[in-house]
């Protein structure tokens, strides 16, 4: 079987940095508890391994307030300003593993909202990254996830808006939503904050999916960037399979398959990608 392996598959810079940070802390640990605020990345295999090594996930503010000692690591997706304040007020060691590209969005949102702009985040409502970004606005803040949301918001906010995007948002979808806003709003600031790693991965996925008979996208069910790769791939290749681990791989592929493409979301560990790639080479 011939395979096209995406060059940009797997851990991006921000995810690698966050995961390495936790493992470093485990190595250095003197026995005091290590926490992550939220899941360090959206991959349950990684989270499971960290849990086995004693890392505790804090799911919400109340759990965070109850912590009295140890180290708290902020996940790659970042956290709201309020969370940083709570952490600063407790006697805890804090390690901020927020991806610098996400941190940049926090800074833009903080500054622009201070200057009186209303913030529009183009992204998935309820996603931790979007919740974190929302929490840096000092005034009104809105999230637009779809064209329908953009139409409603554009009617409401006719001026003085600052538009940013979730780092992993679909680039083509972002362009459409931004067009809706720019038609109705004036005096706005638009900052494309989709991260390069995401854009490259999405473009590459679309190109590979166009060429192959079957496309395999590897990632966690909770990973928003993986979901977007699946969406992009399905547009070009009807035989797109979304798998979390080797167990999810279909046993049989369409008979005419001669070329398979493989890509993976930014939070997919290398060992899972390699295992699947090896299996596909030897068994299909
Ligand atoms: Fe950061 Fe981009 Fe990865 S924002 S976490 S490098 S997808």
PDB file of C-alpha atoms and ligand atoms in Angstrom:
ATOM      1  CA  UNK A   1       0.000   0.000   0.000  1.00  0.00           C
ATOM      2  CA  UNK A   2       1.274   3.437  -0.878  1.00  0.00           C
ATOM      3  CA  UNK A   3       1.077   6.048   1.829  1.00  0.00           C
ATOM      4  CA  UNK A   4       1.352   9.814   1.866  1.00  0.00           C
ATOM      5  CA  UNK A   5       2.293  10.862   5.360  1.00  0.00           C
ATOM      6  CA  UNK A   6       1.587  14.491   6.252  1.00  0.00           C
ATOM      7  CA  UNK A   7       4.761  16.358   7.155  1.00  0.00           C
ATOM      8  CA  UNK A   8       2.889  18.422   9.728  1.00  0.00           C
ATOM      9  CA  UNK A   9       1.229  15.538  11.576  1.00  0.00           C
ATOM     10  CA  UNK A  10       1.368  15.394  15.361  1.00  0.00           C
ATOM     11  CA  UNK A  11       2.536  17.634  18.178  1.00  0.00           C
ATOM     12  CA  UNK A  12       2.876  21.295  17.325  1.00  0.00           C
ATOM     13  CA  UNK A  13       5.398  23.517  19.081  1.00  0.00           C
ATOM     14  CA  UNK A  14       2.941  24.706  21.765  1.00  0.00           C
ATOM     15  CA  UNK A  15       1.668  21.243  22.635  1.00  0.00           C
ATOM     16  CA  UNK A  16       5.189  19.769  22.792  1.00  0.00           C
ATOM     17  CA  UNK A  17       6.300  22.597  25.038  1.00  0.00           C
ATOM     18  CA  UNK A  18       3.339  22.079  27.416  1.00  0.00           C
ATOM     19  CA  UNK A  19       3.721  18.297  27.586  1.00  0.00           C
ATOM     20  CA  UNK A  20       7.506  18.536  28.085  1.00  0.00           C
ATOM     21  CA  UNK A  21       6.911  21.043  30.887  1.00  0.00           C
ATOM     22  CA  UNK A  22       4.763  18.566  32.812  1.00  0.00           C
ATOM     23  CA  UNK A  23       7.215  15.677  32.344  1.00  0.00           C
ATOM     24  CA  UNK A  24      10.096  17.927  33.469  1.00  0.00           C
ATOM     25  CA  UNK A  25       8.176  18.791  36.626  1.00  0.00           C
ATOM     26  CA  UNK A  26       7.499  15.109  37.297  1.00  0.00           C
ATOM     27  CA  UNK A  27      11.242  14.413  36.983  1.00  0.00           C
ATOM     28  CA  UNK A  28      12.232  17.254  39.307  1.00  0.00           C
ATOM     29  CA  UNK A  29       9.450  16.634  41.782  1.00  0.00           C
ATOM     30  CA  UNK A  30      10.245  16.485  45.491  1.00  0.00           C
ATOM     31  CA  UNK A  31       7.019  14.704  46.390  1.00  0.00           C
ATOM     32  CA  UNK A  32       4.681  17.697  46.421  1.00  0.00           C
ATOM     33  CA  UNK A  33       1.570  17.468  44.242  1.00  0.00           C
ATOM     34  CA  UNK A  34       1.578  18.512  40.589  1.00  0.00           C
ATOM     35  CA  UNK A  35      -1.628  19.820  39.049  1.00  0.00           C
ATOM     36  CA  UNK A  36      -2.623  20.959  35.598  1.00  0.00           C
ATOM     37  CA  UNK A  37      -5.369  23.537  35.271  1.00  0.00           C
ATOM     38  CA  UNK A  38      -7.633  21.743  32.812  1.00  0.00           C
ATOM     39  CA  UNK A  39      -6.328  18.976  30.572  1.00  0.00           C
ATOM     40  CA  UNK A  40      -2.770  19.912  29.586  1.00  0.00           C
ATOM     41  CA  UNK A  41      -3.644  19.028  25.980  1.00  0.00           C
ATOM     42  CA  UNK A  42      -6.652  17.404  24.353  1.00  0.00           C
ATOM     43  CA  UNK A  43      -5.354  13.882  24.159  1.00  0.00           C
ATOM     44  CA  UNK A  44      -6.635  11.280  26.595  1.00  0.00           C
ATOM     45  CA  UNK A  45      -3.661   8.931  26.045  1.00  0.00           C
ATOM     46  CA  UNK A  46      -1.267  11.632  27.231  1.00  0.00           C
ATOM     47  CA  UNK A  47      -3.580  12.680  30.060  1.00  0.00           C
ATOM     48  CA  UNK A  48      -3.894   9.034  31.182  1.00  0.00           C
ATOM     49  CA  UNK A  49      -0.117   8.605  31.258  1.00  0.00           C
ATOM     50  CA  UNK A  50       0.323  11.785  33.299  1.00  0.00           C
ATOM     51  CA  UNK A  51      -2.400  10.666  35.693  1.00  0.00           C
ATOM     52  CA  UNK A  52      -0.570   7.374  36.219  1.00  0.00           C
ATOM     53  CA  UNK A  53       2.521   9.417  37.085  1.00  0.00           C
ATOM     54  CA  UNK A  54       0.529  11.269  39.743  1.00  0.00           C
ATOM     55  CA  UNK A  55      -0.494  14.469  37.936  1.00  0.00           C
ATOM     56  CA  UNK A  56      -3.902  15.745  39.067  1.00  0.00           C
ATOM     57  CA  UNK A  57      -6.230  17.628  36.725  1.00  0.00           C
ATOM     58  CA  UNK A  58      -8.096  20.575  38.221  1.00  0.00           C
ATOM     59  CA  UNK A  59     -11.347  20.928  36.367  1.00  0.00           C
ATOM     60  CA  UNK A  60     -12.637  24.239  37.647  1.00  0.00           C
ATOM     61  CA  UNK A  61     -12.061  27.298  39.737  1.00  0.00           C
ATOM     62  CA  UNK A  62     -13.451  25.714  42.923  1.00  0.00           C
ATOM     63  CA  UNK A  63     -11.017  22.816  42.687  1.00  0.00           C
ATOM     64  CA  UNK A  64      -8.212  25.312  42.126  1.00  0.00           C
ATOM     65  CA  UNK A  65      -9.182  27.368  45.178  1.00  0.00           C
ATOM     66  CA  UNK A  66      -9.051  24.235  47.310  1.00  0.00           C
ATOM     67  CA  UNK A  67      -5.371  23.592  46.477  1.00  0.00           C
ATOM     68  CA  UNK A  68      -3.014  24.642  49.252  1.00  0.00           C
ATOM     69  CA  UNK A  69       0.384  23.365  48.136  1.00  0.00           C
ATOM     70  CA  UNK A  70       2.251  22.100  45.099  1.00  0.00           C
ATOM     71  CA  UNK A  71       2.742  23.151  41.497  1.00  0.00           C
ATOM     72  CA  UNK A  72       0.000  24.200  39.105  1.00  0.00           C
ATOM     73  CA  UNK A  73       0.730  24.096  35.389  1.00  0.00           C
ATOM     74  CA  UNK A  74      -1.475  26.102  33.050  1.00  0.00           C
ATOM     75  CA  UNK A  75      -2.373  24.189  29.915  1.00  0.00           C
ATOM     76  CA  UNK A  76      -1.334  25.011  26.342  1.00  0.00           C
ATOM     77  CA  UNK A  77      -4.784  26.480  25.644  1.00  0.00           C
ATOM     78  CA  UNK A  78      -4.242  29.075  28.361  1.00  0.00           C
ATOM     79  CA  UNK A  79      -6.592  30.321  31.053  1.00  0.00           C
ATOM     80  CA  UNK A  80      -8.596  33.436  31.867  1.00  0.00           C
ATOM     81  CA  UNK A  81      -6.965  36.354  33.671  1.00  0.00           C
ATOM     82  CA  UNK A  82      -9.086  35.576  36.716  1.00  0.00           C
ATOM     83  CA  UNK A  83      -7.425  32.151  37.006  1.00  0.00           C
ATOM     84  CA  UNK A  84      -3.966  33.775  36.972  1.00  0.00           C
ATOM     85  CA  UNK A  85      -5.153  36.109  39.739  1.00  0.00           C
ATOM     86  CA  UNK A  86      -6.422  33.233  41.879  1.00  0.00           C
ATOM     87  CA  UNK A  87      -3.131  31.417  41.368  1.00  0.00           C
ATOM     88  CA  UNK A  88      -1.139  34.484  42.335  1.00  0.00           C
ATOM     89  CA  UNK A  89      -3.121  34.842  45.550  1.00  0.00           C
ATOM     90  CA  UNK A  90      -2.420  31.263  46.640  1.00  0.00           C
ATOM     91  CA  UNK A  91       0.916  30.086  47.871  1.00  0.00           C
ATOM     92  CA  UNK A  92       1.539  27.823  44.885  1.00  0.00           C
ATOM     93  CA  UNK A  93       4.295  27.376  42.362  1.00  0.00           C
ATOM     94  CA  UNK A  94       2.782  28.351  39.011  1.00  0.00           C
ATOM     95  CA  UNK A  95       4.167  27.305  35.642  1.00  0.00           C
ATOM     96  CA  UNK A  96       2.490  28.891  32.681  1.00  0.00           C
ATOM     97  CA  UNK A  97       2.596  26.516  29.708  1.00  0.00           C
ATOM     98  CA  UNK A  98       0.169  28.641  27.672  1.00  0.00           C
ATOM     99  CA  UNK A  99       1.285  28.474  24.047  1.00  0.00           C
ATOM    100  CA  UNK A 100       2.943  31.830  23.201  1.00  0.00           C
ATOM    101  CA  UNK A 101       0.603  32.187  20.197  1.00  0.00           C
ATOM    102  CA  UNK A 102      -2.409  31.924  22.507  1.00  0.00           C
ATOM    103  CA  UNK A 103      -0.759  34.307  24.967  1.00  0.00           C
ATOM    104  CA  UNK A 104      -0.411  36.827  22.135  1.00  0.00           C
ATOM    105  CA  UNK A 105      -4.203  36.724  21.654  1.00  0.00           C
ATOM    106  CA  UNK A 106      -4.719  37.358  25.386  1.00  0.00           C
ATOM    107  CA  UNK A 107      -2.500  40.447  25.093  1.00  0.00           C
ATOM    108  CA  UNK A 108      -4.329  41.753  22.005  1.00  0.00           C
ATOM    109  CA  UNK A 109      -7.729  41.228  23.635  1.00  0.00           C
ATOM    110  CA  UNK A 110      -6.642  42.871  26.887  1.00  0.00           C
ATOM    111  CA  UNK A 111      -5.201  45.910  25.123  1.00  0.00           C
ATOM    112  CA  UNK A 112      -7.951  46.406  22.550  1.00  0.00           C
ATOM    113  CA  UNK A 113     -10.739  46.011  25.103  1.00  0.00           C
ATOM    114  CA  UNK A 114      -8.963  48.496  27.372  1.00  0.00           C
ATOM    115  CA  UNK A 115      -8.940  50.895  24.431  1.00  0.00           C
ATOM    116  CA  UNK A 116     -12.724  50.576  24.233  1.00  0.00           C
ATOM    117  CA  UNK A 117     -13.072  47.959  21.496  1.00  0.00           C
ATOM    118  CA  UNK A 118     -15.714  45.273  21.715  1.00  0.00           C
ATOM    119  CA  UNK A 119     -14.091  41.898  21.241  1.00  0.00           C
ATOM    120  CA  UNK A 120     -15.354  39.302  18.803  1.00  0.00           C
ATOM    121  CA  UNK A 121     -13.687  35.905  18.999  1.00  0.00           C
ATOM    122  CA  UNK A 122     -14.216  33.687  15.994  1.00  0.00           C
ATOM    123  CA  UNK A 123     -14.021  30.223  17.451  1.00  0.00           C
ATOM    124  CA  UNK A 124     -15.877  27.380  19.099  1.00  0.00           C
ATOM    125  CA  UNK A 125     -18.045  28.422  21.989  1.00  0.00           C
ATOM    126  CA  UNK A 126     -17.112  26.551  25.150  1.00  0.00           C
ATOM    127  CA  UNK A 127     -13.648  25.491  23.924  1.00  0.00           C
ATOM    128  CA  UNK A 128     -11.087  26.075  26.728  1.00  0.00           C
ATOM    129  CA  UNK A 129      -8.915  28.270  24.504  1.00  0.00           C
ATOM    130  CA  UNK A 130     -11.902  30.465  23.658  1.00  0.00           C
ATOM    131  CA  UNK A 131     -12.973  30.594  27.306  1.00  0.00           C
ATOM    132  CA  UNK A 132      -9.444  31.651  28.253  1.00  0.00           C
ATOM    133  CA  UNK A 133      -9.354  34.384  25.585  1.00  0.00           C
ATOM    134  CA  UNK A 134     -12.801  35.606  26.666  1.00  0.00           C
ATOM    135  CA  UNK A 135     -11.433  36.001  30.162  1.00  0.00           C
ATOM    136  CA  UNK A 136      -8.865  38.612  29.086  1.00  0.00           C
ATOM    137  CA  UNK A 137     -11.426  41.086  27.755  1.00  0.00           C
ATOM    138  CA  UNK A 138     -12.109  44.015  29.990  1.00  0.00           C
ATOM    139  CA  UNK A 139     -15.375  44.990  28.304  1.00  0.00           C
ATOM    140  CA  UNK A 140     -17.941  43.345  26.071  1.00  0.00           C
ATOM    141  CA  UNK A 141     -16.891  40.115  24.417  1.00  0.00           C
ATOM    142  CA  UNK A 142     -18.730  37.861  21.954  1.00  0.00           C
ATOM    143  CA  UNK A 143     -18.028  34.534  20.309  1.00  0.00           C
ATOM    144  CA  UNK A 144     -19.003  33.798  16.704  1.00  0.00           C
ATOM    145  CA  UNK A 145     -18.843  30.192  15.716  1.00  0.00           C
ATOM    146  CA  UNK A 146     -20.914  30.123  12.520  1.00  0.00           C
ATOM    147  CA  UNK A 147     -22.034  32.355   9.681  1.00  0.00           C
ATOM    148  CA  UNK A 148     -25.423  32.655  11.413  1.00  0.00           C
ATOM    149  CA  UNK A 149     -23.705  33.951  14.586  1.00  0.00           C
ATOM    150  CA  UNK A 150     -21.680  36.406  12.500  1.00  0.00           C
ATOM    151  CA  UNK A 151     -24.789  37.793  10.784  1.00  0.00           C
ATOM    152  CA  UNK A 152     -26.536  38.415  14.126  1.00  0.00           C
ATOM    153  CA  UNK A 153     -23.438  39.950  15.721  1.00  0.00           C
ATOM    154  CA  UNK A 154     -22.606  42.125  12.713  1.00  0.00           C
ATOM    155  CA  UNK A 155     -26.095  43.671  12.960  1.00  0.00           C
ATOM    156  CA  UNK A 156     -25.578  44.334  16.641  1.00  0.00           C
ATOM    157  CA  UNK A 157     -21.994  45.598  16.596  1.00  0.00           C
ATOM    158  CA  UNK A 158     -21.700  48.068  13.788  1.00  0.00           C
ATOM    159  CA  UNK A 159     -18.495  49.756  14.883  1.00  0.00           C
ATOM    160  CA  UNK A 160     -15.462  49.688  17.084  1.00  0.00           C
ATOM    161  CA  UNK A 161     -14.882  45.970  17.186  1.00  0.00           C
ATOM    162  CA  UNK A 162     -11.718  43.923  17.400  1.00  0.00           C
ATOM    163  CA  UNK A 163     -11.910  40.507  15.790  1.00  0.00           C
ATOM    164  CA  UNK A 164      -9.536  37.709  16.729  1.00  0.00           C
ATOM    165  CA  UNK A 165      -9.753  33.993  16.093  1.00  0.00           C
ATOM    166  CA  UNK A 166      -9.171  30.764  17.945  1.00  0.00           C
ATOM    167  CA  UNK A 167      -5.716  29.531  16.905  1.00  0.00           C
ATOM    168  CA  UNK A 168      -7.086  26.307  15.431  1.00  0.00           C
ATOM    169  CA  UNK A 169     -10.069  27.723  13.557  1.00  0.00           C
ATOM    170  CA  UNK A 170     -10.657  26.670   9.946  1.00  0.00           C
ATOM    171  CA  UNK A 171      -8.935  29.290   7.798  1.00  0.00           C
ATOM    172  CA  UNK A 172     -11.524  29.325   4.984  1.00  0.00           C
ATOM    173  CA  UNK A 173     -14.387  29.545   7.451  1.00  0.00           C
ATOM    174  CA  UNK A 174     -12.637  32.429   9.209  1.00  0.00           C
ATOM    175  CA  UNK A 175     -12.398  34.354   5.932  1.00  0.00           C
ATOM    176  CA  UNK A 176     -16.154  33.920   5.354  1.00  0.00           C
ATOM    177  CA  UNK A 177     -17.056  35.099   8.846  1.00  0.00           C
ATOM    178  CA  UNK A 178     -14.693  38.072   8.647  1.00  0.00           C
ATOM    179  CA  UNK A 179     -16.305  39.093   5.316  1.00  0.00           C
ATOM    180  CA  UNK A 180     -19.725  39.149   7.002  1.00  0.00           C
ATOM    181  CA  UNK A 181     -18.384  41.480   9.679  1.00  0.00           C
ATOM    182  CA  UNK A 182     -16.473  43.794   7.369  1.00  0.00           C
ATOM    183  CA  UNK A 183     -19.578  44.320   5.235  1.00  0.00           C
ATOM    184  CA  UNK A 184     -21.536  45.679   8.203  1.00  0.00           C
ATOM    185  CA  UNK A 185     -18.978  47.062  10.629  1.00  0.00           C
ATOM    186  CA  UNK A 186     -16.638  49.962  10.255  1.00  0.00           C
ATOM    187  CA  UNK A 187     -13.754  51.164  12.352  1.00  0.00           C
ATOM    188  CA  UNK A 188     -12.847  47.612  13.284  1.00  0.00           C
ATOM    189  CA  UNK A 189      -9.558  45.847  13.848  1.00  0.00           C
ATOM    190  CA  UNK A 190      -9.105  42.365  12.459  1.00  0.00           C
ATOM    191  CA  UNK A 191      -6.226  40.224  13.620  1.00  0.00           C
ATOM    192  CA  UNK A 192      -5.812  36.816  12.072  1.00  0.00           C
ATOM    193  CA  UNK A 193      -4.646  34.816  15.053  1.00  0.00           C
ATOM    194  CA  UNK A 194      -4.911  31.376  13.490  1.00  0.00           C
ATOM    195  CA  UNK A 195      -1.541  29.855  14.201  1.00  0.00           C
ATOM    196  CA  UNK A 196       0.761  28.978  11.306  1.00  0.00           C
ATOM    197  CA  UNK A 197       1.085  25.385  12.430  1.00  0.00           C
ATOM    198  CA  UNK A 198      -2.709  25.056  12.150  1.00  0.00           C
ATOM    199  CA  UNK A 199      -2.931  26.724   8.787  1.00  0.00           C
ATOM    200  CA  UNK A 200      -0.113  24.622   7.309  1.00  0.00           C
ATOM    201  CA  UNK A 201      -1.646  21.442   8.685  1.00  0.00           C
ATOM    202  CA  UNK A 202      -5.082  22.292   7.286  1.00  0.00           C
ATOM    203  CA  UNK A 203      -3.765  23.214   3.837  1.00  0.00           C
ATOM    204  CA  UNK A 204      -1.615  20.069   3.698  1.00  0.00           C
ATOM    205  CA  UNK A 205      -4.542  17.864   4.807  1.00  0.00           C
ATOM    206  CA  UNK A 206      -6.750  19.249   2.025  1.00  0.00           C
ATOM    207  CA  UNK A 207      -4.027  18.674  -0.590  1.00  0.00           C
ATOM    208  CA  UNK A 208      -3.316  15.104   0.492  1.00  0.00           C
ATOM    209  CA  UNK A 209      -7.036  14.235   0.822  1.00  0.00           C
ATOM    210  CA  UNK A 210      -7.582  15.386  -2.765  1.00  0.00           C
ATOM    211  CA  UNK A 211      -5.028  12.870  -4.044  1.00  0.00           C
ATOM    212  CA  UNK A 212      -5.706   9.727  -2.030  1.00  0.00           C
ATOM    213  CA  UNK A 213      -8.400   7.018  -1.999  1.00  0.00           C
ATOM    214  CA  UNK A 214      -8.542   6.848   1.777  1.00  0.00           C
ATOM    215  CA  UNK A 215      -7.571   9.402   4.353  1.00  0.00           C
ATOM    216  CA  UNK A 216      -6.859   8.594   8.000  1.00  0.00           C
ATOM    217  CA  UNK A 217      -6.984  11.456  10.495  1.00  0.00           C
ATOM    218  CA  UNK A 218      -5.598  10.614  13.933  1.00  0.00           C
ATOM    219  CA  UNK A 219      -6.495  12.528  17.063  1.00  0.00           C
ATOM    220  CA  UNK A 220      -8.516  12.728  20.207  1.00  0.00           C
ATOM    221  CA  UNK A 221     -12.289  13.062  20.056  1.00  0.00           C
ATOM    222  CA  UNK A 222     -12.035  16.258  22.143  1.00  0.00           C
ATOM    223  CA  UNK A 223      -9.387  17.864  19.960  1.00  0.00           C
ATOM    224  CA  UNK A 224     -10.890  20.753  18.056  1.00  0.00           C
ATOM    225  CA  UNK A 225      -8.006  21.016  15.585  1.00  0.00           C
ATOM    226  CA  UNK A 226      -8.325  17.312  14.737  1.00  0.00           C
ATOM    227  CA  UNK A 227     -12.080  17.738  14.179  1.00  0.00           C
ATOM    228  CA  UNK A 228     -11.281  20.509  11.727  1.00  0.00           C
ATOM    229  CA  UNK A 229      -8.832  18.296   9.853  1.00  0.00           C
ATOM    230  CA  UNK A 230     -11.576  15.671   9.538  1.00  0.00           C
ATOM    231  CA  UNK A 231     -13.989  18.307   8.226  1.00  0.00           C
ATOM    232  CA  UNK A 232     -11.450  19.540   5.633  1.00  0.00           C
ATOM    233  CA  UNK A 233     -10.503  16.014   4.608  1.00  0.00           C
ATOM    234  CA  UNK A 234     -14.128  14.863   4.162  1.00  0.00           C
ATOM    235  CA  UNK A 235     -14.700  17.681   1.677  1.00  0.00           C
ATOM    236  CA  UNK A 236     -11.984  16.228  -0.565  1.00  0.00           C
ATOM    237  CA  UNK A 237     -12.117  12.527   0.229  1.00  0.00           C
ATOM    238  CA  UNK A 238     -15.348  10.694   1.083  1.00  0.00           C
ATOM    239  CA  UNK A 239     -13.370   7.812   2.611  1.00  0.00           C
ATOM    240  CA  UNK A 240     -12.016   9.794   5.527  1.00  0.00           C
ATOM    241  CA  UNK A 241     -11.571   7.826   8.756  1.00  0.00           C
ATOM    242  CA  UNK A 242     -11.192   9.564  12.078  1.00  0.00           C
ATOM    243  CA  UNK A 243      -9.308   7.347  14.525  1.00  0.00           C
ATOM    244  CA  UNK A 244      -8.133   7.952  18.072  1.00  0.00           C
ATOM    245  CA  UNK A 245      -5.889   4.891  18.333  1.00  0.00           C
ATOM    246  CA  UNK A 246      -5.081   1.781  16.321  1.00  0.00           C
ATOM    247  CA  UNK A 247      -8.205   0.101  17.753  1.00  0.00           C
ATOM    248  CA  UNK A 248     -10.457   2.452  15.752  1.00  0.00           C
ATOM    249  CA  UNK A 249      -8.903   1.629  12.414  1.00  0.00           C
ATOM    250  CA  UNK A 250     -11.353  -0.092  10.036  1.00  0.00           C
ATOM    251  CA  UNK A 251     -10.410  -3.691   9.336  1.00  0.00           C
ATOM    252  CA  UNK A 252     -11.208  -3.412   5.654  1.00  0.00           C
ATOM    253  CA  UNK A 253     -10.820  -0.491   3.279  1.00  0.00           C
ATOM    254  CA  UNK A 254     -12.621   0.031  -0.042  1.00  0.00           C
ATOM    255  CA  UNK A 255     -11.279  -2.603  -2.487  1.00  0.00           C
ATOM    256  CA  UNK A 256     -10.017  -0.073  -4.996  1.00  0.00           C
ATOM    257  CA  UNK A 257      -7.743   1.603  -2.451  1.00  0.00           C
ATOM    258  CA  UNK A 258      -4.174   2.032  -3.646  1.00  0.00           C
ATOM    259  CA  UNK A 259      -3.140   5.248  -1.947  1.00  0.00           C
ATOM    260  CA  UNK A 260      -3.745   6.200   1.697  1.00  0.00           C
ATOM    261  CA  UNK A 261      -3.094   9.570   3.290  1.00  0.00           C
ATOM    262  CA  UNK A 262      -2.338   9.937   6.994  1.00  0.00           C
ATOM    263  CA  UNK A 263      -2.401  13.071   9.098  1.00  0.00           C
ATOM    264  CA  UNK A 264      -2.849  13.840  12.787  1.00  0.00           C
ATOM    265  CA  UNK A 265      -4.003  16.667  15.021  1.00  0.00           C
ATOM    266  CA  UNK A 266      -1.587  18.877  16.940  1.00  0.00           C
ATOM    267  CA  UNK A 267      -2.156  17.005  20.201  1.00  0.00           C
ATOM    268  CA  UNK A 268      -1.573  13.498  18.847  1.00  0.00           C
ATOM    269  CA  UNK A 269       1.553  11.831  20.274  1.00  0.00           C
ATOM    270  CA  UNK A 270       4.131  10.416  17.888  1.00  0.00           C
ATOM    271  CA  UNK A 271       3.935   6.856  19.183  1.00  0.00           C
ATOM    272  CA  UNK A 272       0.234   6.631  18.185  1.00  0.00           C
ATOM    273  CA  UNK A 273       0.967   8.031  14.711  1.00  0.00           C
ATOM    274  CA  UNK A 274       3.886   5.629  14.203  1.00  0.00           C
ATOM    275  CA  UNK A 275       1.882   2.635  15.372  1.00  0.00           C
ATOM    276  CA  UNK A 276      -0.913   3.395  12.908  1.00  0.00           C
ATOM    277  CA  UNK A 277       1.453   4.157  10.055  1.00  0.00           C
ATOM    278  CA  UNK A 278       3.269   0.850  10.623  1.00  0.00           C
ATOM    279  CA  UNK A 279       0.015  -1.085  10.780  1.00  0.00           C
ATOM    280  CA  UNK A 280      -1.279   0.466   7.560  1.00  0.00           C
ATOM    281  CA  UNK A 281       2.003  -0.348   5.749  1.00  0.00           C
ATOM    282  CA  UNK A 282       2.043  -3.954   6.795  1.00  0.00           C
ATOM    283  CA  UNK A 283      -1.628  -4.897   6.875  1.00  0.00           C
ATOM    284  CA  UNK A 284      -3.387  -3.120   4.022  1.00  0.00           C
TER     285      UNK A 284
HETATM  286 FE1  LIG B   1       0.192  26.828  19.865  1.00  0.00          FE
HETATM  287 FE2  LIG B   1      -0.495  26.658  17.368  1.00  0.00          FE
HETATM  288 FE3  LIG B   1      -0.064  24.532  18.740  1.00  0.00          FE
HETATM  289  S1  LIG B   1      -1.338  28.016  18.866  1.00  0.00           S
HETATM  290  S2  LIG B   1      -0.629  25.029  20.803  1.00  0.00           S
HETATM  291  S3  LIG B   1       1.466  26.084  18.203  1.00  0.00           S
HETATM  292  S4  LIG B   1      -1.654  24.777  17.237  1.00  0.00           S
END
